[in-house]
Short mmCIF file of C-alpha atoms in Angstrom, two decimals:
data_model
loop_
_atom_site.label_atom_id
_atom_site.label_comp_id
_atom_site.label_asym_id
_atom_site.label_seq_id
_atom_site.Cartn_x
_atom_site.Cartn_y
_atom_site.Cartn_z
CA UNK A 1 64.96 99.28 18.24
CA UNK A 2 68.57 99.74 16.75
CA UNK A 3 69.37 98.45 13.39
CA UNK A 4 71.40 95.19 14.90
CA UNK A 5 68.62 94.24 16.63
CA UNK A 6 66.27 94.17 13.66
CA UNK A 7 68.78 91.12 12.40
CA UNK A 8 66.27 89.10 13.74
CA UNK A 9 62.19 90.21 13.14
CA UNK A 10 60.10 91.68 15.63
CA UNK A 11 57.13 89.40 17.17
CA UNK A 12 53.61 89.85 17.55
CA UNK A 13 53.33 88.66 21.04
CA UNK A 14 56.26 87.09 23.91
CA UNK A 15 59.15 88.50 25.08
CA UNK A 16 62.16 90.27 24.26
CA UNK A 17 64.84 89.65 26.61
CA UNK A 18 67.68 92.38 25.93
CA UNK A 19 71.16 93.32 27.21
CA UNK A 20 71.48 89.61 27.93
CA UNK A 21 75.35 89.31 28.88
CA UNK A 22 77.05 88.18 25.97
CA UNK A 23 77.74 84.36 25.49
CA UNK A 24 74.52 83.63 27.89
CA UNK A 25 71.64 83.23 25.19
CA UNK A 26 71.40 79.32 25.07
CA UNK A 27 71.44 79.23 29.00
CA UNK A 28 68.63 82.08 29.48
CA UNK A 29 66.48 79.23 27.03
CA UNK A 30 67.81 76.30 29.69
CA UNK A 31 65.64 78.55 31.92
CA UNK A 32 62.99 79.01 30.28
CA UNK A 33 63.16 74.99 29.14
CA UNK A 34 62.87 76.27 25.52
CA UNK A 35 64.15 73.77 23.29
CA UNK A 36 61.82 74.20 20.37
CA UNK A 37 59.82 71.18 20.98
CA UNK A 38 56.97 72.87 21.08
CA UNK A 39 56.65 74.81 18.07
CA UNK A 40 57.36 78.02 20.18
CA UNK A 41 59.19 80.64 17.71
CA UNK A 42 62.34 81.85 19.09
CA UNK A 43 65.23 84.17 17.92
CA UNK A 44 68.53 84.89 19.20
CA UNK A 45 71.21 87.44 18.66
CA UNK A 46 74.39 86.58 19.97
CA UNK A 47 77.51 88.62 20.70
CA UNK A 48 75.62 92.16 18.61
CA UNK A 49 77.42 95.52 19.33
CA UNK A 50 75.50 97.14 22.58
CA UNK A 51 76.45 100.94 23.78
CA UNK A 52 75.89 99.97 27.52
CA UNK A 53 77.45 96.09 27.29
CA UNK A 54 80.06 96.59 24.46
CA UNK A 55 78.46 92.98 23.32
CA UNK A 56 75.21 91.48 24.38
CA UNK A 57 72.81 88.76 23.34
CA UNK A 58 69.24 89.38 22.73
CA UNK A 59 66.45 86.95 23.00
CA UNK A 60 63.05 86.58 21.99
CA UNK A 61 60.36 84.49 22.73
CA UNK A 62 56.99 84.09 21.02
CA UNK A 63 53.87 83.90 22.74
CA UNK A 64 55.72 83.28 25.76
CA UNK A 65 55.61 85.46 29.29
CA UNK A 66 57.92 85.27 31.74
CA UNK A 67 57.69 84.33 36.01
CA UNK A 68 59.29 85.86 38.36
CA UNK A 69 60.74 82.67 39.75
CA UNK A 70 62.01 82.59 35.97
CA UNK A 71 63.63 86.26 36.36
CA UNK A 72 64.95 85.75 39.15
CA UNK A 73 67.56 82.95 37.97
CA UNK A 74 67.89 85.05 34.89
CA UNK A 75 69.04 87.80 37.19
CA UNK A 76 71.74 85.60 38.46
CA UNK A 77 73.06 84.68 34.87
CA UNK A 78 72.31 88.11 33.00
CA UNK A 79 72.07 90.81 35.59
CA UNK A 80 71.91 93.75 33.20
CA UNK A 81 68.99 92.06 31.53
CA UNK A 82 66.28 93.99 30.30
CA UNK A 83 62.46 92.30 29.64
CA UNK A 84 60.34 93.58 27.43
CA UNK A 85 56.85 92.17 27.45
CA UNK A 86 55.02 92.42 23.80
CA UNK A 87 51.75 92.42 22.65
CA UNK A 88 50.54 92.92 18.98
CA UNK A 89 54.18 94.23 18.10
CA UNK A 90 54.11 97.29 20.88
CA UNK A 91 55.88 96.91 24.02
CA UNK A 92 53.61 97.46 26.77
CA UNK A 93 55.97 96.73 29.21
CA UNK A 94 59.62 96.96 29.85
CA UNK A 95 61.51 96.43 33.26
CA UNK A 96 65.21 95.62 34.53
CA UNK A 97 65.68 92.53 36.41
CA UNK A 98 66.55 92.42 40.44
CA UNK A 99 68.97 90.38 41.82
CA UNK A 100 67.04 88.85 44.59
CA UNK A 101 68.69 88.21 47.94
CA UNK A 102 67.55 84.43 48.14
CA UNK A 103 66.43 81.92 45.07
CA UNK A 104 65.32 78.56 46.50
CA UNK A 105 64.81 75.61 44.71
CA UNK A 106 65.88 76.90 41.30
CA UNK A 107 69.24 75.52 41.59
CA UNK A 108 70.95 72.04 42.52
CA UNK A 109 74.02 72.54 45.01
CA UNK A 110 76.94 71.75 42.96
CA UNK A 111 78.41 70.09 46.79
CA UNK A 112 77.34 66.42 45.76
CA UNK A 113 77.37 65.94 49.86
CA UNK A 114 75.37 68.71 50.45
CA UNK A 115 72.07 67.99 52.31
CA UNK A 116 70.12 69.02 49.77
CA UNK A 117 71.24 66.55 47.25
CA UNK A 118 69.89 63.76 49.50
CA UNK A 119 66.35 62.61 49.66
CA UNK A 120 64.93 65.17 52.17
CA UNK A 121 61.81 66.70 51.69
CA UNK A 122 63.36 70.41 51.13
CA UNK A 123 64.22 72.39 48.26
CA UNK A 124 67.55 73.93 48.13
CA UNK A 125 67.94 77.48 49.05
CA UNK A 126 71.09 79.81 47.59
CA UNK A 127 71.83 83.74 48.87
CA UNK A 128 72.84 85.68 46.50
CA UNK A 129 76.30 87.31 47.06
CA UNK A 130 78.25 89.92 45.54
CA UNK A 131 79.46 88.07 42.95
CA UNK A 132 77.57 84.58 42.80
CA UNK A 133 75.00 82.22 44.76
CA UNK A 134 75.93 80.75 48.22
CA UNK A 135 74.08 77.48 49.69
CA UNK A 136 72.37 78.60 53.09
CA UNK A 137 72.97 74.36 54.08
CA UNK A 138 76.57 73.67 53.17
CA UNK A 139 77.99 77.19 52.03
CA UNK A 140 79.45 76.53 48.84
CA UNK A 141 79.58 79.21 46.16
CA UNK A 142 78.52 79.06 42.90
CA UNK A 143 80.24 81.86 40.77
CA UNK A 144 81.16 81.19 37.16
CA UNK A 145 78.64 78.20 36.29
CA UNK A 146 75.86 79.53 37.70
CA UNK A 147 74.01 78.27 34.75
CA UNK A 148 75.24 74.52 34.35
CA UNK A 149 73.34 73.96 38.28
CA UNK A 150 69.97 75.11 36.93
CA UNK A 151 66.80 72.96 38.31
CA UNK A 152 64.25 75.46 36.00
CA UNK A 153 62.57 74.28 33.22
CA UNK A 154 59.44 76.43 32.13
CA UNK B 1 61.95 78.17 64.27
CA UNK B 2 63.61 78.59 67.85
CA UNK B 3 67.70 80.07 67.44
CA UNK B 4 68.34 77.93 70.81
CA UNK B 5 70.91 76.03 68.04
CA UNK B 6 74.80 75.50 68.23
CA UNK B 7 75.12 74.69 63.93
CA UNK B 8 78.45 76.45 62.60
CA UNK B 9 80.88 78.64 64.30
CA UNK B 10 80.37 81.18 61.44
CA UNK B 11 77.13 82.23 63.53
CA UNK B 12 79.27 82.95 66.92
CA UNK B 13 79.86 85.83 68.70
CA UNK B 14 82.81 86.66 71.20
CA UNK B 15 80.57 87.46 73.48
CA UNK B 16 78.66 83.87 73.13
CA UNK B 17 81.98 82.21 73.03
CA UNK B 18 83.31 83.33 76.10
CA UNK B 19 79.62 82.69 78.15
CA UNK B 20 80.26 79.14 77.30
CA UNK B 21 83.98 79.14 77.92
CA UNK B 22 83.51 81.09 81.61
CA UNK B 23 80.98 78.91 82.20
CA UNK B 24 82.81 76.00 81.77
CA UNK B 25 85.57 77.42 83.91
CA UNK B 26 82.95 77.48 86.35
CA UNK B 27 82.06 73.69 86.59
CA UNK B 28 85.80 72.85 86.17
CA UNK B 29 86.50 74.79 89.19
CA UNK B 30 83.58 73.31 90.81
CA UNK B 31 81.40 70.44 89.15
CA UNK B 32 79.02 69.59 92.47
CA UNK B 33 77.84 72.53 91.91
CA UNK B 34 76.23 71.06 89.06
CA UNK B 35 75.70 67.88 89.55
CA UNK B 36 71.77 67.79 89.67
CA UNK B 37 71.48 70.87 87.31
CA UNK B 38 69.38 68.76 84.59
CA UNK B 39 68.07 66.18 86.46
CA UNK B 40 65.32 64.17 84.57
CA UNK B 41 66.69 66.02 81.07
CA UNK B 42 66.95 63.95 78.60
CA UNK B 43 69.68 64.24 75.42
CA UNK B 44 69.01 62.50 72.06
CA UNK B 45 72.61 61.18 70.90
CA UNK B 46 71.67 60.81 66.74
CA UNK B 47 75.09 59.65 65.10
CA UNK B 48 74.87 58.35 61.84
CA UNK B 49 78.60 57.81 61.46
CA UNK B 50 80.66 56.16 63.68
CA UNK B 51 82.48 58.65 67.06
CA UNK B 52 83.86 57.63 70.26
CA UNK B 53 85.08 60.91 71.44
CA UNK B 54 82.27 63.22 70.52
CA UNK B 55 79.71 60.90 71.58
CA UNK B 56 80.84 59.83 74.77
CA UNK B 57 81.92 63.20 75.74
CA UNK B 58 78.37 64.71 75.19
CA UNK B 59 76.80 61.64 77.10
CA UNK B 60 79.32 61.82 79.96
CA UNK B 61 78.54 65.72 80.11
CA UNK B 62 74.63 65.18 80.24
CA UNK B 63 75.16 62.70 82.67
CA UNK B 64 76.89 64.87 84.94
CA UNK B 65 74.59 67.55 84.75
CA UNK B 66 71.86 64.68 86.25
CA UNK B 67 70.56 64.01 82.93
CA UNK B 68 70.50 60.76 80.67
CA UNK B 69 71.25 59.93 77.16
CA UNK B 70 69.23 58.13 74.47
CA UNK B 71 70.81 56.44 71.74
CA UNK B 72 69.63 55.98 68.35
CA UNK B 73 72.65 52.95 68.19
CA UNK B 74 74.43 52.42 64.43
CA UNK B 75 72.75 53.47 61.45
CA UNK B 76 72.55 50.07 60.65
CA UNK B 77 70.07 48.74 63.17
CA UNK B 78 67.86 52.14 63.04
CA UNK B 79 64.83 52.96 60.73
CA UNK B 80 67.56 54.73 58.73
CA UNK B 81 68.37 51.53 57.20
CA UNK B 82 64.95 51.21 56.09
CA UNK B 83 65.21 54.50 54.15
CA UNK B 84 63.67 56.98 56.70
CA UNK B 85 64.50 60.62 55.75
CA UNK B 86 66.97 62.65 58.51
CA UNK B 87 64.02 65.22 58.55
CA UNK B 88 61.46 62.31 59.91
CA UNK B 89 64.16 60.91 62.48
CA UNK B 90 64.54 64.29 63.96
CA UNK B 91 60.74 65.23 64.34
CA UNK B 92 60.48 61.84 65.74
CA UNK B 93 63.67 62.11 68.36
CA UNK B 94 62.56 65.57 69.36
CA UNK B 95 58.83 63.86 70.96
CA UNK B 96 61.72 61.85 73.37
CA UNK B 97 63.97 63.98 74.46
CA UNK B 98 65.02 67.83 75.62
CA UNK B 99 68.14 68.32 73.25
CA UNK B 100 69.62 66.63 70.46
CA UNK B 101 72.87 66.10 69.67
CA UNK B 102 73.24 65.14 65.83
CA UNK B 103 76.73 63.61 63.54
CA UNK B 104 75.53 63.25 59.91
CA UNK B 105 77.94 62.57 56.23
CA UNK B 106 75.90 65.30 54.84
CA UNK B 107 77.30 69.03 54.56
CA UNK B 108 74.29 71.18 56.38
CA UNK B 109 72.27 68.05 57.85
CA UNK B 110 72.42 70.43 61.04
CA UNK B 111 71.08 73.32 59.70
CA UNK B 112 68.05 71.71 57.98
CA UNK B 113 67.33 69.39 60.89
CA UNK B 114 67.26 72.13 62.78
CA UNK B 115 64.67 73.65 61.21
CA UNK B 116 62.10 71.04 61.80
CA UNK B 117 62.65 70.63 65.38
CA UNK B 118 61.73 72.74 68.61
CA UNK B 119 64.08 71.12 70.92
CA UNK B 120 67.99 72.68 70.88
CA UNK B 121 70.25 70.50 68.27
CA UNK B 122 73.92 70.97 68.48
CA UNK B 123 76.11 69.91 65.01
CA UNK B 124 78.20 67.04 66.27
CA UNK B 125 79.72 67.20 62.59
CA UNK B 126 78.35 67.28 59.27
CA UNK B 127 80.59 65.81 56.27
CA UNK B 128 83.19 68.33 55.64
CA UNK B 129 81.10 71.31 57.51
CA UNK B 130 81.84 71.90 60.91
CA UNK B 131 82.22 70.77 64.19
CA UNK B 132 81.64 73.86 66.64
CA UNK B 133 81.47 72.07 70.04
CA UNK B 134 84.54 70.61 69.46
CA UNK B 135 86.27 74.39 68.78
CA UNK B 136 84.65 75.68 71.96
CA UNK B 137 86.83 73.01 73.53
CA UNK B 138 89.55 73.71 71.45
CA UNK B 139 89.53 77.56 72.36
CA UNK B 140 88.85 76.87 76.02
CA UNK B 141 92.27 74.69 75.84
CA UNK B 142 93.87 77.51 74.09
CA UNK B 143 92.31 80.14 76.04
CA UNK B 144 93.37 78.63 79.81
CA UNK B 145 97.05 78.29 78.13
CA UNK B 146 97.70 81.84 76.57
CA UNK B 147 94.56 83.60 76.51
CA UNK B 148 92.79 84.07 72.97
CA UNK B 149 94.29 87.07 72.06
CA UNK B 150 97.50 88.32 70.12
CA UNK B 151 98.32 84.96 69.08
CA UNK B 152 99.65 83.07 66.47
CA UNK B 153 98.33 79.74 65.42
CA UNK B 154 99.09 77.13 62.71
CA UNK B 155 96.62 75.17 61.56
CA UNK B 156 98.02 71.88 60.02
CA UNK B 157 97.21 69.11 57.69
CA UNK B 158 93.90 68.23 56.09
CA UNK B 159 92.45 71.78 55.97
CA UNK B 160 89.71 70.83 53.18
CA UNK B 161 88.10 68.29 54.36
CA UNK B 162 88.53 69.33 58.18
CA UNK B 163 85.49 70.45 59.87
CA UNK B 164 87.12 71.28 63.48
CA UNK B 165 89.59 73.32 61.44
CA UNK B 166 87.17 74.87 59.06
CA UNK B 167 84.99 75.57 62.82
CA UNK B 168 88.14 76.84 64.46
CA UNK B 169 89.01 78.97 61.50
CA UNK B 170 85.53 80.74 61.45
CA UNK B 171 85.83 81.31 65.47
CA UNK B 172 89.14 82.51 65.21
CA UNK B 173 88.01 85.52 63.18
CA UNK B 174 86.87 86.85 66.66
CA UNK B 175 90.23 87.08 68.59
CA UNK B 176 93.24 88.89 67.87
CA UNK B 177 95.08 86.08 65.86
CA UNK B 178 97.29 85.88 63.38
CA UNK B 179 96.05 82.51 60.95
CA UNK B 180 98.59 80.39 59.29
CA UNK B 181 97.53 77.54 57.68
CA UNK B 182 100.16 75.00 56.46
CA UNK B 183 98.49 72.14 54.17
CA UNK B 184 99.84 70.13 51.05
CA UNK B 185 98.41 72.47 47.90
CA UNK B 186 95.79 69.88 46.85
CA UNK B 187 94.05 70.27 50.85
CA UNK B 188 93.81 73.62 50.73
CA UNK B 189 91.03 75.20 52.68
CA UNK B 190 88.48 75.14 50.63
CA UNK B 191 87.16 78.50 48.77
CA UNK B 192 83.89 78.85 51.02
CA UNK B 193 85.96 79.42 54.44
CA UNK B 194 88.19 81.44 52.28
CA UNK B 195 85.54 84.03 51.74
CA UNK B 196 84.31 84.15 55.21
CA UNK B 197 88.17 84.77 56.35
CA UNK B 198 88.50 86.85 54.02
CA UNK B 199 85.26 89.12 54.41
CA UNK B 200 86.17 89.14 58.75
CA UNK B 201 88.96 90.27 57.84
CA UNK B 202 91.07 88.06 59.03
CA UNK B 203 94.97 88.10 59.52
CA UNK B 204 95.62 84.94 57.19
CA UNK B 205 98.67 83.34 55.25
CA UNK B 206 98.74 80.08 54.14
CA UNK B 207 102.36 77.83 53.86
CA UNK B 208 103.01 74.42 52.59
CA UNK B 209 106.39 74.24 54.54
CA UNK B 210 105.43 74.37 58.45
CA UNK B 211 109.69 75.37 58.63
CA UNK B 212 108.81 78.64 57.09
CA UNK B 213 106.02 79.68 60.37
CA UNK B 214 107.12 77.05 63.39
CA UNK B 215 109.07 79.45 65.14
CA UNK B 216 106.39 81.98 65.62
CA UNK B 217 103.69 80.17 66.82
CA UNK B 218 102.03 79.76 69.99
CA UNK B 219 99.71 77.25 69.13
CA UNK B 220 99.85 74.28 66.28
CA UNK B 221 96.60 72.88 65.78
CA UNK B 222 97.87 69.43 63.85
CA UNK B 223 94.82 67.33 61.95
CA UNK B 224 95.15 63.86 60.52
CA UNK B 225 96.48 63.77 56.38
CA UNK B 226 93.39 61.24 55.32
CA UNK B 227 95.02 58.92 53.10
CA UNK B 228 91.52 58.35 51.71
CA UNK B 229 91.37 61.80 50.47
CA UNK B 230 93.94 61.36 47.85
CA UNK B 231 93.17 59.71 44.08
CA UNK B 232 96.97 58.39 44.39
CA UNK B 233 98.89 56.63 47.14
CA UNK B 234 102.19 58.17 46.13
CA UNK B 235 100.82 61.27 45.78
CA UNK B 236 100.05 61.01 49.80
CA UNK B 237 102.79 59.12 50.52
CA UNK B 238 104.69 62.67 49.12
CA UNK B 239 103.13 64.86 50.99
CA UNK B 240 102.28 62.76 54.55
CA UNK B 241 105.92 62.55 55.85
CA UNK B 242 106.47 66.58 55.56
CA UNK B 243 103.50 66.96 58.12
CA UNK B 244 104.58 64.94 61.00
CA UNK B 245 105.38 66.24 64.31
CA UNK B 246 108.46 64.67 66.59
CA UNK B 247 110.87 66.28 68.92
CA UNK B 248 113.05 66.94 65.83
CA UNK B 249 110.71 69.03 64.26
CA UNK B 250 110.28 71.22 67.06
CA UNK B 251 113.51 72.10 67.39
CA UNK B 252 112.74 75.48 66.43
CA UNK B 253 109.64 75.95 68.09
CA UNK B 254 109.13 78.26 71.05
CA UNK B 255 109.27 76.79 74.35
CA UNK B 256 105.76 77.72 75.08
CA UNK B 257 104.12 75.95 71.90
CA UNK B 258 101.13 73.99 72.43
CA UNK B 259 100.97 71.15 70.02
CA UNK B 260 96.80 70.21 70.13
CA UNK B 261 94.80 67.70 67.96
CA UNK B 262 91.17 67.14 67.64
CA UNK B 263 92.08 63.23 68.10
CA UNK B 264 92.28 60.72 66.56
CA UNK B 265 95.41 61.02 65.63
CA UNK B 266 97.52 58.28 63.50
CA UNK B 267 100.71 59.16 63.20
CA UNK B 268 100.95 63.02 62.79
CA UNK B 269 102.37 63.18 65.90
CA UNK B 270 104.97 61.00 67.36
CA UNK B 271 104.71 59.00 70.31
CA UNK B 272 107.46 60.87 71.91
CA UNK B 273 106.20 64.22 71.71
CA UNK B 274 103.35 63.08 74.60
CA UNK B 275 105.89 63.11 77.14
CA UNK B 276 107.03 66.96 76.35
CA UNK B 277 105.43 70.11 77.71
CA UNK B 278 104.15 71.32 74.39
CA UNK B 279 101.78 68.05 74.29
CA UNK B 280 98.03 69.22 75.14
CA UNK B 281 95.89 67.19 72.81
CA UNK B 282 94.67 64.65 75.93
CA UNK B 283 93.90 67.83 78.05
CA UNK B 284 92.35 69.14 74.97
CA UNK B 285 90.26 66.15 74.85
CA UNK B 286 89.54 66.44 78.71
CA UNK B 287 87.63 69.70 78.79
CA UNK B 288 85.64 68.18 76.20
CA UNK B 289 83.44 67.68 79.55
CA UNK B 290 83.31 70.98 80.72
CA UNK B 291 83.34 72.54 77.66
CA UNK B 292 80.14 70.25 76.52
CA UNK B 293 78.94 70.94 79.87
CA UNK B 294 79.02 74.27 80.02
CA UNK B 295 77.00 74.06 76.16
CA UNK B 296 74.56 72.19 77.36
CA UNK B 297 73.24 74.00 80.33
CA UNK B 298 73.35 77.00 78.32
CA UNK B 299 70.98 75.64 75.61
CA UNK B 300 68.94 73.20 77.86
CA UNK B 301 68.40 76.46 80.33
CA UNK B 302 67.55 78.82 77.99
CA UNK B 303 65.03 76.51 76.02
CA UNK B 304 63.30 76.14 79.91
CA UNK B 305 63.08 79.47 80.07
CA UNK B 306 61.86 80.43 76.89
CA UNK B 307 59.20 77.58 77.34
CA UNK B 308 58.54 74.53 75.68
#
């Protein structure tokens, strides 16, 4: 690990969620419905000097594993993200996250008349274009605020 | 999940389009013909907002194919009203009847009703979406005027909130024709059919002033302004008057214009302009029969074949 990174101090066990884009730290914990409620220990780096990103935001999360319905909508918010699974202070694994071509029911259409905002019994579904979400009902793209339409919490 | 569906206009082909338009050229030029075509067929008519036009049209079409219509009546006096999902209404509707025809406020009620029925559904509308049976008639009106190719149409007036246009604009994208869309800034098309233009490839400008694109058009396809659409009266009041249509206005127009309208219209379009040859919203409205015709003995014939 670089020098910036040890700003914050390694963990035992969790995750380390690197290359974050900068600026997105607080929304990758609105996926992972971290708050610190429940005593979980988590550190953030925001806006550190990165070779590949110019400036990135790291994140880590003790005792704490991620899904892959999790890394999925992180994919859509940090797509150079890096996770880095730790155990007893080695990383045992380490993998890039994959934009996936469809993410369904992690995120509320932002189309307040959009089918899925109504009480029927499906869960949205988004495709994931070149630069943002689409709704396969009503076909509105999500680009910038990908984030603030997040259904994911743990 | 069967595809025997007619949901957006984004998901047609030329080649689809102009099955349904030739065969609708075939019942105009000789409806007998088919007449008893669908006897004992029955058509499921689910409108949960108010429509003359559309609804009529698709139960005069059934009928005329020997079918008959049922008719889940106003939202008011159905199970709706006591809170049954759109999902449960179709499951149930499909158990009646052959084909369902379905108007909903929602943006993609089609497409997920669709996928919990067998039976063919055609969008009769949804919210803002689109309306593609009414742009098959629209480009069969079009089409038996001045053919659907090397054209240029205007597209007028409510373009945000305006499913036929937002249908139109989608089927366009498989013609040679040149887009212009002329619309107050605040009812733009909205950024959605945008992209889709944009990624077909389109030929696309877009005007506020209809002055500056009038004389080169063959076609101006003229929507209603919805006064309801705007947070401020004056701010309609502004914009309304520059997007109404009389014989002054079309002074500059080519003689071979064809002034259409998905109807209703309020006043858009001036009484006076009925009486003058570039009027065709009423035979517009006309091959609604046909057109709807022609859709459903595609769908209803292809769903016998494939087996129910």
């Amino acid at each position: 690990m670089s020098d910036h990174e040890l700003r914050v101090s390694k963990i035992r066990n969790g995750t380390v969620i690197d290359h974050v884009t900068a600026g997105q730290a607080l929304n990758v914990l609105a996926i992972l419905g971290i708050d610190g409620s429940e005593g979980e220990g988590v550190s953030i780096g925001m806006n550190v000097p990165s070779d590949r990103l110019g400036r990135k935001d790291v994140v880590k999360v003790e005792d704490r594993e991620l899904s892959q319905s999790e890394v999925e909508v992180l994919s859509l918010i940090a797509p150079e993200a890096s996770i880095n699974i730790i155990r007893d202070y080695d990383v045992v694994e380490k993998s890039r996250v994959d934009r996936p071509e469809t993410v369904a029911g992690l995120l509320s259409c932002p189309n307040r008349n959009c089918i899925t905002n109504d009480d029927e019994p499906i869960a949205s579904k988004f495709t994931v274009v070149a630069d943002g979400v689409r709704c396969t009902y009503c076909g509105e793209i999500v680009r910038d605020d990908i984030a603030a339409h997040l259904d994911v919490q743990g | 999940m069967r595809q025997d569906h007619l949901i957006s206009a984004a998901n047609l082909s030329r080649e689809g389009i102009e099955a349904v338009l030739d065969r609708a050229a075939a019942i105009d030029a000789d409806p007998a013909a088919y007449r008893q075509r669908h006897a004992g067929a029955v058509l499921a008519l689910c409108f949960f907002e108010p429509s003359t036009r559309t609804k009529m049209s698709f139960d005069t079409a059934m009928k005329r194919l020997g079918g008959t219509t049922v008719d889940m009546g106003t939202v008011e006096s159905s199970s709706v009203k006591k809170g049954e999902t759109l999902a449960d209404t179709v499951r149930v509707v499909e158990g009646y009847a052959d084909a369902i025809v379905l108007r909903h406020p929602s943006e993609g009620a089609a497409k997920m009703a669709s996928e919990f029925v067998d039976v063919p559904l055609v969008n009769a509308g949804d919210g803002a979406g689109q309306h593609p049976s009414q742009t098959l008639l629209d480009l069969y009106t079009i089409r038996e005027r001045s053919g659907l190719d090397d054209l240029s149409i205007g597209i007028m007036g409510d373009l945000k909130y305006g499913r036929t246009v937002h249908s139109l604009a989608h089927a366009l994208t498989n013609f040679d024709v040149r887009q212009h869309f002329i619309s107050p800034e605040s009812l733009r098309l909205p950024r959605n059919v945008r992209f889709d233009l944009h990624e077909a490839g389109a030929q696309v400008r877009e005007h506020t002033d209809l002055d500056e694109v009038l004389p080169e058009l063959d076609v101006l396809y003229v929507t209603r302004i919805q006064r309801e659409r705007f947070p401020d009266e004056n701010e309609y009041r502004a914009v309304a008057g520059q997007y109404r249509i009389d014989e002054e206005t079309l002074e500059t127009a080519r003689d071979d214009l064809s002034v259409m309208h998905p109807l209703p219209r309020v006043d858009e379009i001036a009484p006076e302009v009925d009486e003058t040859e570039y009027a065709t919203y009423f035979e517009q409205a006309h091959n609604g029969i046909p057109v709807r015709m022609a859709l459903l003995d595609e769908l209803l014939t292809r769903f016998k074949e494939g087996g129910r």
